[in-house]
């Protein structure tokens, strides 16, 4: 299990041991699944990480990080995933907002915001998507107009996660409506408790509400909260947007789901014949295993390329599409394997995996929608990797 | 960089250098048009002139240890050259000759592997029999679908010893008494053959491996063969996919390049995804073989399964993108389709690879 796909040097082994020692100590209090996924659990986890100096290993040292190498980041992400560690409450702020402020922020923004991200004192959500600007994000219409020392914001954001408990939000707003659509956008930090903000949860197909709509009516935000140059927010956001951390951590989820469908196939039967004896089932399982194993290898190769200071190969740009599709297909196949028990939900007698199969089936509809639908992914790959002409003109 | 990172960088660089050389040689001395010309001949065809060059470059002896006079190369390098051979649709026996040399040491005249048997899945013990005789053996049995079987001057073949029931590997000359070679005619003009051995005398020096080692070598040879064929199939698929993509950039219909239509664009993206998965699995299997890893059999099975089940669809899909022009004799697309179909038939069948892969999946880790 020590194989990260890249060899470890001495200091990297020491770092791995430090992370493992931390996990051994800290995970004792997070053994319960509900604790791990609860709000208080994620908050507490963030605090523990911060105390141990592990809230962000990738940031530069002067901003509270450890300037970890690509290999160390891989080690960190892999160990966390293997231990089943909770998500720190500010994961997206650590991965996306923090690096943006480090690159573009004023010294005041850096001094104020960065420590509060790491400690979890501020909890951030992201407000980029809008009802008419999802895959086509640059079509966003939320307006902000300068008035004295403030910007006055009006509009609506959607698919904002964590909005119901966060206290801060980073948004993209249109500040120059006459400029071409990519050129009139500004990146803005907003106090979510400002007057004029209204948050309405969106109930999703599985019944819960992890996302919200956020409405802005004449919300005043100090100009000092603009990150990077005015009207240059598209460039600012793109410096970290879509920056998917490459590493084995991303494939842990599909590895786990593969294990789950294999177990389901072995444990379920029809008229006494285990489903795994069915040649069609066997073929599907091997198809899944092939894709999961390939994605694992692609991730480790991309990491190795990063470690060696090379650009990742073309296969890395396909990884998101392939990962989300195999994940969704496995969840669907899990429902098929579980048969009648698959459609029973949590709390019902006889529900497969305590209802997790049914829940997973519903939740995984999002895999091919979030962070760019699979159709958009195919367009982007077709245009960027294959050099095919754009589809819209 | 730490010591081990230097190793990693060097091994990646070695594979890239091998590939680059192979690509250049194949560009200089081979064109798919030659394959088209062979298809019009009465007899199977291949490229002895190109093979002479490949021998000069040490390709067949790539996997033989340097101490034994070989190239000391890795399975990843084997896959690298095989992919380039596939990309060029070159008619040379690189994969079977390299595996034959891995079993039997540096090669002279063309030597191939004759493992598979009629109706056999290639995974079981051979049904060919070897009877002990004066230090050597006497061989009887039939091998089927032998790659380059009608061109080779000798075969590395497998049998089971009548006395011990253990496998034995030996070299047999194609013109030895009791050897009958029946040439087959394949979709890609390749010189495949069925080879029958009837009381063929094999002297002690030609018995390559005997006893407990023989099973390990036979399995290792089959694994390298499968990875090599899968890699060649990756190259075939990649070449025809590149060509179809290039065509989609420029061919105009309804006032725009057809690659702007999502039906075409998304098809090409999906096929590329299948190719990248195959290439990754080949790389993973090659690494596992090299490390003698416990999951090597499963990784080889996954690579063979995916390449066999998915990659023939790449030339099929490419012909759809080319449209009518892709259905003509003069267009290269059918050359890749033919080669892909034959390579798929050379790979172990999905019934076998599925079982090997699943055995590892359900085993407690």
Short mmCIF file of N, CA and C in Angstrom, two decimals, chain A residues 2-9 12-13 16 69-72 74-75 78 248 297 299-308, chain B residues 2 4-5 8 12 287 291:
data_model
loop_
_atom_site.label_atom_id
_atom_site.label_comp_id
_atom_site.label_asym_id
_atom_site.label_seq_id
_atom_site.Cartn_x
_atom_site.Cartn_y
_atom_site.Cartn_z
N UNK A 2 2.16 1.11 -0.05
CA UNK A 2 3.02 2.29 -0.05
C UNK A 2 3.23 2.85 -1.44
N UNK A 3 2.57 2.24 -2.41
CA UNK A 3 2.85 2.66 -3.78
C UNK A 3 1.97 3.85 -4.16
N UNK A 4 2.60 5.01 -4.27
CA UNK A 4 1.87 6.20 -4.67
C UNK A 4 1.95 6.42 -6.17
N UNK A 5 2.62 5.52 -6.86
CA UNK A 5 2.83 5.71 -8.29
C UNK A 5 4.12 6.44 -8.57
N UNK A 6 4.68 7.08 -7.55
CA UNK A 6 5.98 7.72 -7.68
C UNK A 6 6.82 7.33 -6.47
N UNK A 7 8.12 7.25 -6.67
CA UNK A 7 8.98 6.88 -5.54
C UNK A 7 9.10 8.02 -4.52
N UNK A 8 9.24 7.66 -3.25
CA UNK A 8 9.37 8.67 -2.19
C UNK A 8 10.84 8.83 -1.78
N UNK A 9 11.24 10.08 -1.59
CA UNK A 9 12.56 10.35 -1.02
C UNK A 9 12.48 10.32 0.50
N UNK A 12 10.20 12.92 2.09
CA UNK A 12 8.81 12.62 1.80
C UNK A 12 8.29 11.47 2.66
N UNK A 13 9.19 10.54 2.94
CA UNK A 13 8.78 9.45 3.84
C UNK A 13 8.54 9.98 5.24
N UNK A 16 5.23 11.63 5.21
CA UNK A 16 4.17 10.62 5.24
C UNK A 16 3.96 10.10 6.66
N UNK A 69 5.96 19.91 -1.77
CA UNK A 69 6.23 19.51 -3.15
C UNK A 69 5.02 18.76 -3.70
N UNK A 70 5.03 18.56 -5.01
CA UNK A 70 3.93 17.81 -5.64
C UNK A 70 3.80 16.42 -5.03
N UNK A 71 4.92 15.80 -4.74
CA UNK A 71 4.88 14.45 -4.15
C UNK A 71 4.27 14.50 -2.75
N UNK A 72 4.68 15.52 -1.97
CA UNK A 72 4.13 15.63 -0.62
C UNK A 72 2.63 15.89 -0.65
N UNK A 74 0.65 14.86 -2.95
CA UNK A 74 0.06 13.57 -3.32
C UNK A 74 -0.01 12.66 -2.09
N UNK A 75 1.07 12.62 -1.34
CA UNK A 75 1.12 11.80 -0.13
C UNK A 75 0.00 12.24 0.83
N UNK A 78 -3.48 11.35 -0.56
CA UNK A 78 -3.68 9.90 -0.57
C UNK A 78 -3.91 9.38 0.85
N UNK A 248 -3.99 10.81 -6.68
CA UNK A 248 -4.75 9.58 -6.51
C UNK A 248 -5.98 9.80 -5.67
N UNK A 297 -3.81 4.79 -12.94
CA UNK A 297 -2.48 4.88 -13.56
C UNK A 297 -2.28 6.26 -14.20
N UNK A 299 -3.66 9.04 -13.24
CA UNK A 299 -3.44 10.01 -12.16
C UNK A 299 -2.01 9.94 -11.64
N UNK A 300 -1.50 8.72 -11.49
CA UNK A 300 -0.15 8.63 -10.94
C UNK A 300 0.88 9.09 -11.97
N UNK A 301 0.60 8.86 -13.25
CA UNK A 301 1.50 9.36 -14.29
C UNK A 301 1.50 10.89 -14.33
N UNK A 302 0.29 11.49 -14.15
CA UNK A 302 0.21 12.95 -14.16
C UNK A 302 0.99 13.52 -12.98
N UNK A 303 0.89 12.82 -11.84
CA UNK A 303 1.65 13.27 -10.68
C UNK A 303 3.15 13.16 -10.94
N UNK A 304 3.53 12.02 -11.52
CA UNK A 304 4.95 11.83 -11.82
C UNK A 304 5.44 12.92 -12.77
N UNK A 305 4.60 13.27 -13.75
CA UNK A 305 4.98 14.33 -14.69
C UNK A 305 5.19 15.63 -13.92
N UNK A 306 4.27 15.92 -13.00
CA UNK A 306 4.38 17.14 -12.20
C UNK A 306 5.67 17.15 -11.38
N UNK A 307 5.97 16.00 -10.78
CA UNK A 307 7.17 15.89 -9.96
C UNK A 307 8.42 16.11 -10.80
N UNK A 308 8.38 15.64 -12.03
CA UNK A 308 9.54 15.77 -12.91
C UNK A 308 9.53 17.11 -13.65
N UNK B 2 15.54 13.14 -5.76
CA UNK B 2 16.04 11.98 -5.03
C UNK B 2 16.49 10.92 -6.03
N UNK B 4 15.60 7.89 -6.48
CA UNK B 4 14.54 7.11 -7.13
C UNK B 4 13.83 7.93 -8.21
N UNK B 5 13.77 9.24 -8.02
CA UNK B 5 13.15 10.07 -9.05
C UNK B 5 14.01 10.11 -10.30
N UNK B 8 13.15 7.05 -12.15
CA UNK B 8 11.86 7.18 -12.83
C UNK B 8 12.02 8.01 -14.11
N UNK B 12 11.41 6.64 -17.98
CA UNK B 12 10.47 7.28 -18.90
C UNK B 12 11.20 7.76 -20.15
N UNK B 287 4.44 -2.31 -16.47
CA UNK B 287 5.11 -2.02 -15.19
C UNK B 287 5.00 -3.21 -14.23
N UNK B 291 8.05 -5.47 -12.66
CA UNK B 291 8.27 -5.58 -11.21
C UNK B 291 7.97 -6.98 -10.70
#
